[in-house]
Tab-separated table of C-alpha atoms and ligand atoms in Angstrom:
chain	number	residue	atom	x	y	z
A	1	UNK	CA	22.251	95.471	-36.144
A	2	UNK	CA	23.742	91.864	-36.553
A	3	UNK	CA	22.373	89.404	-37.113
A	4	UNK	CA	22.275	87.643	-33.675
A	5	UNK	CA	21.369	90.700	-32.278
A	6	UNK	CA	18.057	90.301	-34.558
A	7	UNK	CA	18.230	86.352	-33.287
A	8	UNK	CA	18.274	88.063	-29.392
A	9	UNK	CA	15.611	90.821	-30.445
A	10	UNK	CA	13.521	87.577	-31.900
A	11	UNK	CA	11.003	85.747	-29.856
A	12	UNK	CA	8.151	82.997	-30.035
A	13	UNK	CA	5.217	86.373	-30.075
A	14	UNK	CA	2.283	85.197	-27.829
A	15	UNK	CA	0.374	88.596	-28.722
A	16	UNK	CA	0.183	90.799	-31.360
A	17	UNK	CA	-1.396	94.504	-31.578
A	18	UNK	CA	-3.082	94.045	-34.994
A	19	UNK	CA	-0.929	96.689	-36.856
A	20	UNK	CA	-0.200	95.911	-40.075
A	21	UNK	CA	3.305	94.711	-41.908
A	22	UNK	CA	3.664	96.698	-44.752
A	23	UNK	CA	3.852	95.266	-48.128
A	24	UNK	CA	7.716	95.892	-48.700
A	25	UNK	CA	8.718	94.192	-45.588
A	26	UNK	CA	6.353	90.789	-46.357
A	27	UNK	CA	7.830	90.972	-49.585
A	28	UNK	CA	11.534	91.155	-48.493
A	29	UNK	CA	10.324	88.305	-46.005
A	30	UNK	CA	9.240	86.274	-48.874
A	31	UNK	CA	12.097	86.662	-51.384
A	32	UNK	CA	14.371	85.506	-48.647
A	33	UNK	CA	11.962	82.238	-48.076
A	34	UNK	CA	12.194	82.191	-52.155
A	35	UNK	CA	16.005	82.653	-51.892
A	36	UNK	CA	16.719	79.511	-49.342
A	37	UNK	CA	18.765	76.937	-50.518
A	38	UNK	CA	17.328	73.145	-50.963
A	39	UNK	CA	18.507	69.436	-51.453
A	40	UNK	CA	19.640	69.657	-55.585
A	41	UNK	CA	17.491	72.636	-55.848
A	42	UNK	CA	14.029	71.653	-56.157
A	43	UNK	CA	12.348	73.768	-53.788
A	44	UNK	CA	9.691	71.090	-53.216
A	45	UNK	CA	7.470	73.554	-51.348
A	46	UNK	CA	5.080	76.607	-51.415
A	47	UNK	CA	4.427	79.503	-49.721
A	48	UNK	CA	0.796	80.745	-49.258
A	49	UNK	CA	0.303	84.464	-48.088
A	50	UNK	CA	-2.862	84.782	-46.626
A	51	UNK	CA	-4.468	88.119	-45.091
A	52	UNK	CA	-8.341	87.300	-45.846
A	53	UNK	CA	-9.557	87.778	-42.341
A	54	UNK	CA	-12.399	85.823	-42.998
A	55	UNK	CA	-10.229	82.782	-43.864
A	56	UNK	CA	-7.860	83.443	-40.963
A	57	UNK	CA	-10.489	83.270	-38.606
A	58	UNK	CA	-11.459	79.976	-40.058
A	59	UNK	CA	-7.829	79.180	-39.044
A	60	UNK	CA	-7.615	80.369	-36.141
A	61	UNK	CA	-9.797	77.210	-34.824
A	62	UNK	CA	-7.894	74.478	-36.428
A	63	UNK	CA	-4.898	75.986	-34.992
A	64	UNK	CA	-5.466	75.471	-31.716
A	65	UNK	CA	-7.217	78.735	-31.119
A	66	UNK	CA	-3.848	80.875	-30.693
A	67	UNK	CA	-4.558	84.611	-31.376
A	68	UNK	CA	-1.522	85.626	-33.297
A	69	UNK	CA	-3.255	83.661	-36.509
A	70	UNK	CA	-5.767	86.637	-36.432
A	71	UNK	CA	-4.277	89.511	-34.600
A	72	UNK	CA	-1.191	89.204	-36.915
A	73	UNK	CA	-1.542	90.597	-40.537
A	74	UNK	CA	-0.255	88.414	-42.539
A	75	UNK	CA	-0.396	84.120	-42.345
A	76	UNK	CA	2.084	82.719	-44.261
A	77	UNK	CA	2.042	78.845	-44.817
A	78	UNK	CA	5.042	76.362	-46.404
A	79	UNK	CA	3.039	73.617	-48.033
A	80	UNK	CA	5.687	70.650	-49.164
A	81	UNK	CA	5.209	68.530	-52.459
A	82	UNK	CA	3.518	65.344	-51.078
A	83	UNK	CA	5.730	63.558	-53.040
A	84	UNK	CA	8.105	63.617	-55.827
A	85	UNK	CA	7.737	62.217	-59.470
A	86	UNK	CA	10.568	61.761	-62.146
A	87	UNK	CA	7.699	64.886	-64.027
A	88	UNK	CA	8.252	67.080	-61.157
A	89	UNK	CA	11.831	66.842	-60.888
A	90	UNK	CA	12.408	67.164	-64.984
A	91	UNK	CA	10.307	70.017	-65.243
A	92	UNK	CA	12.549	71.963	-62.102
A	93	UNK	CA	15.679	71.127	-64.232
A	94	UNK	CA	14.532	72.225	-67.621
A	95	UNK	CA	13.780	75.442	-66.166
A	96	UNK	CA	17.249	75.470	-64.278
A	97	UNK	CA	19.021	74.579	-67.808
A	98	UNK	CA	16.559	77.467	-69.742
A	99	UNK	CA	17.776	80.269	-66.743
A	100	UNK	CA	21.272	79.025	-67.243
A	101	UNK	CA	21.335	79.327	-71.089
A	102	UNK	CA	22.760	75.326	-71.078
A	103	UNK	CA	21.517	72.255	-72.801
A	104	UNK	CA	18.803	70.544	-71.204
A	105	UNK	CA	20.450	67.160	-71.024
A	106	UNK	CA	23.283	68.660	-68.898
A	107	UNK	CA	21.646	67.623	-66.016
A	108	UNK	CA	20.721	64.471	-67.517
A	109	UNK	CA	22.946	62.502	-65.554
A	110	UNK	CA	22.154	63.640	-62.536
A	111	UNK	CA	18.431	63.555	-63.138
A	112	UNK	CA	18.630	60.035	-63.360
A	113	UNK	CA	20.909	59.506	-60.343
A	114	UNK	CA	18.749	61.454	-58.348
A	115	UNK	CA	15.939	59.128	-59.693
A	116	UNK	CA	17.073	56.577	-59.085
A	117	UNK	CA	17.101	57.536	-55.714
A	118	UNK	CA	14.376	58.655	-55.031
A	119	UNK	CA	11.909	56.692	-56.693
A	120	UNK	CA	12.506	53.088	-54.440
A	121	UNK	CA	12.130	55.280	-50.920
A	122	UNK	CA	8.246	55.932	-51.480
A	123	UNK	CA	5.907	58.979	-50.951
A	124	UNK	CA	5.936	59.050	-47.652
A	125	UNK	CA	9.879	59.535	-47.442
A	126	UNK	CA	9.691	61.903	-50.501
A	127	UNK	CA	6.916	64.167	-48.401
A	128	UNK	CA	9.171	64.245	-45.356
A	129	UNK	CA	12.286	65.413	-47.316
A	130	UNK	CA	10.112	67.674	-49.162
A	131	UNK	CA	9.325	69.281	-45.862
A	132	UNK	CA	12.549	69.319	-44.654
A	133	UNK	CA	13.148	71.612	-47.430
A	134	UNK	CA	10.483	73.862	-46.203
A	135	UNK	CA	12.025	74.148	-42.806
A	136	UNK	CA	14.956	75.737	-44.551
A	137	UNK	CA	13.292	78.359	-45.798
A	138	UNK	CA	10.906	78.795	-43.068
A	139	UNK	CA	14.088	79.661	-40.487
A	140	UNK	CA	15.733	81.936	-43.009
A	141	UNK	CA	12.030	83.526	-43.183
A	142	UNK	CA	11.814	83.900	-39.260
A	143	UNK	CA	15.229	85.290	-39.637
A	144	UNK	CA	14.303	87.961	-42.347
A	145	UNK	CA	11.412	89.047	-40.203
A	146	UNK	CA	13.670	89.825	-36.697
A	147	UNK	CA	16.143	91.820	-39.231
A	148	UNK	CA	13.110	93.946	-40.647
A	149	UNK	CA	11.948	94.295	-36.972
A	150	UNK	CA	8.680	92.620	-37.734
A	151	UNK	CA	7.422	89.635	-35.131
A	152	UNK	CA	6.933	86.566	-36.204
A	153	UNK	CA	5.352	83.098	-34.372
A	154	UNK	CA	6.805	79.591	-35.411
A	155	UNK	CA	3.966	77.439	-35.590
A	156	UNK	CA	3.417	73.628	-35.706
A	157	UNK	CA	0.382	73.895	-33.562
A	158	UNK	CA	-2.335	73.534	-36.061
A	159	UNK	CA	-4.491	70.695	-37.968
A	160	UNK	CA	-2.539	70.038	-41.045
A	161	UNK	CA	-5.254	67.907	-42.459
A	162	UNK	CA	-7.824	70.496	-41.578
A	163	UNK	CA	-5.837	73.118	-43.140
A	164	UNK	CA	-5.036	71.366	-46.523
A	165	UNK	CA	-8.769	70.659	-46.905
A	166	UNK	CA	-9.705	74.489	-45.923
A	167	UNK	CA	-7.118	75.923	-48.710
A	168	UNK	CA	-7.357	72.651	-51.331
A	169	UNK	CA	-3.977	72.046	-51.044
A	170	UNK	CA	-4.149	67.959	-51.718
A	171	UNK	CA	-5.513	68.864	-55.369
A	172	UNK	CA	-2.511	71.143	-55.615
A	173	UNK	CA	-0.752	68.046	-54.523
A	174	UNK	CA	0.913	69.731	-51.453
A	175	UNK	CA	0.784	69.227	-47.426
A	176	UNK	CA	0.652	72.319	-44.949
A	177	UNK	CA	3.953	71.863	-42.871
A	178	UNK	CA	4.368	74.675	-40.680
A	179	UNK	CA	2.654	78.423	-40.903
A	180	UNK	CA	4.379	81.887	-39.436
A	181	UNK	CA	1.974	84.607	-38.335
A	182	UNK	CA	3.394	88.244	-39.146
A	183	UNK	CA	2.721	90.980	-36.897
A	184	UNK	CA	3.817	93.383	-34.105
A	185	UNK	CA	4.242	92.410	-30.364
A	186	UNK	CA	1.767	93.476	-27.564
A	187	UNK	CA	4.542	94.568	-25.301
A	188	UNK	CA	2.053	95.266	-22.595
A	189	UNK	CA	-0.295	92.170	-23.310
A	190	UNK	CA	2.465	89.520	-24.120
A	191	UNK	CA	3.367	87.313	-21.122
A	192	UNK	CA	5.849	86.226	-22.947
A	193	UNK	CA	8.025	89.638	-24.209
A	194	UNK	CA	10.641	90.332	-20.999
A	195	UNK	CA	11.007	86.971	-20.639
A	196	UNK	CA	14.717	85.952	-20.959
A	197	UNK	CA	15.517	83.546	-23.756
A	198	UNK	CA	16.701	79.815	-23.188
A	199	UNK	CA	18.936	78.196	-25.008
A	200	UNK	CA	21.349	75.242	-24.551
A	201	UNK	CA	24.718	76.287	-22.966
A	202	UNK	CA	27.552	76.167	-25.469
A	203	UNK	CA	29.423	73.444	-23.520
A	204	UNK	CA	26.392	71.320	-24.052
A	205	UNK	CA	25.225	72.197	-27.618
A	206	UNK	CA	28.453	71.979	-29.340
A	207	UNK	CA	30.844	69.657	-29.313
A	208	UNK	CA	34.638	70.351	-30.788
A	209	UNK	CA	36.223	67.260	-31.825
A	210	UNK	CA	40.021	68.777	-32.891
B	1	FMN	C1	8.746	74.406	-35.788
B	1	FMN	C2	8.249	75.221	-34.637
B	1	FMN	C3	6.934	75.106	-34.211
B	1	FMN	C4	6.443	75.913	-33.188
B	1	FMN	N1	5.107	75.902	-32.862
B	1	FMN	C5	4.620	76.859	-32.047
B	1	FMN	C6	3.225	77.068	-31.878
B	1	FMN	O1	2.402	76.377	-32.470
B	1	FMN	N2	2.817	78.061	-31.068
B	1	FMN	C7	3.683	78.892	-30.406
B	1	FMN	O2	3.233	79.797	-29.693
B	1	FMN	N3	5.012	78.718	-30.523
B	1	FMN	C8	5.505	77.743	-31.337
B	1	FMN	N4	6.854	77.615	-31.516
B	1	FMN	C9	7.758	78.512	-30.786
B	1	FMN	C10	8.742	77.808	-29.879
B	1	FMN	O3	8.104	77.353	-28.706
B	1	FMN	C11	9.874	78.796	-29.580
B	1	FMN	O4	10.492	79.139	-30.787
B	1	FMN	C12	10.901	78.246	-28.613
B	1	FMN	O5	10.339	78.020	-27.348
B	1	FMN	C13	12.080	79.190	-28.479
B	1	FMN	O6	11.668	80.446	-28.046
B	1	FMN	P1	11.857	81.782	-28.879
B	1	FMN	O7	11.424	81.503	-30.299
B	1	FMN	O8	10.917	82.764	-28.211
B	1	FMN	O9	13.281	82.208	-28.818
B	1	FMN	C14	7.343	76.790	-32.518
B	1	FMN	C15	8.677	76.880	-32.948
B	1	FMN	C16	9.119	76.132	-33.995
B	1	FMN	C17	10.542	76.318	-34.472
């Protein structure tokens, strides 16, 4: 299969059957999330895997009631650094330097570039682009879950401030961004599975400027 045959097999999954995704294909999921590339590398995000059914039904209510949060097996969340610091940053590229067997102060330079940057825009700009980074990996995640033939539900529809207070993510000092349910389609309970997909025409989405 390509992959926009995956992208075509893919859909939004109203219902889910409550089978279970085994291990190796969550885990293939999440090294692909891991994998996804972000703004000078700092991966300013997290991803929580949860399958505790007694916190997902706790979920399930801040999240607007939608059933795939408990009839899928697996939750996973992309929390985003709520902000950046010139700590958090250092500490990413001392352990980029360490991998890469280089001096520490080779990325010096661009540490403080970077900084400098960053550091007049405020928290609230560093906690959007921090979740911007999330979204990266989150697509390459729903992605990873169409090619392993496992169904997967976008979701923005949920309480993010209920949701960092139920898993303690502002101590962590993270925000929930956006969560993916992982699961198996209820093709005779799903209103939404022979539904034809929508998209954009070409002529319309992409413009050629030659
Ligand atoms: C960031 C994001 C948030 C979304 N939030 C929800 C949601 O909370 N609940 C839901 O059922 N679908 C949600 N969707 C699914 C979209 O409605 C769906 O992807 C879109 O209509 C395209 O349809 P398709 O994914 O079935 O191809 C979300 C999608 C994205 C990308």
């Amino acid at each position: 299969m390509s992959l926009l045959e995956d992208l075509n097999w893919r859909y939004a999954t109203k219902k889910m059957n409550g089978e279970i995704v085994p291990q190796d294909k969550v885990d293939y999921i999440l090294e692909v999330a891991r994998l996804a590339p972000s703004s000078s590398g700092l991966q300013p995000y997290r991803i929580f895997v949860i399958t505790n059914r007694e916190l997902l039904e706790k979920i399930k209510p801040i999240s607007w009631d939608q059933a795939q949060i408990t009839d899928g097996s697996h939750l996973l969340v992309w929390a985003a650094w709520d902000g950046y610091s010139h700590n958090s940053i250092s500490e990413v590229f001392e352990k980029t330097t360490a991998e890469r067997g280089i001096p520490t102060e080779a990325m010096d330079d661009y540490k403080a570039r970077l900084w400098g940057m960053y550091e007049p825009l405020g928290s609230e700009w560093h906690a959007t682009h921090a979740a911007k980074q999330a979204y990266i990996s989150f697509a390459l995640a729903i992605a990873a879950a169409a090619e392993q033939k496992v169904d997967a539900t976008p979701m923005e529809g949920f309480d993010m401030n209920a949701l960092d207070e139920l898993l303690g993510l502002r101590e962590k000092g993270l925000k929930s961004v956006v969560i993916l349910p992982l699961g198996y389609r209820d093709t005779s309970g799903d209103w939404l599975v022979n539904l034809k997909k929508y998209r954009t025409p070409n002529e319309e989405f992409i413009t050629e400027l030659k």
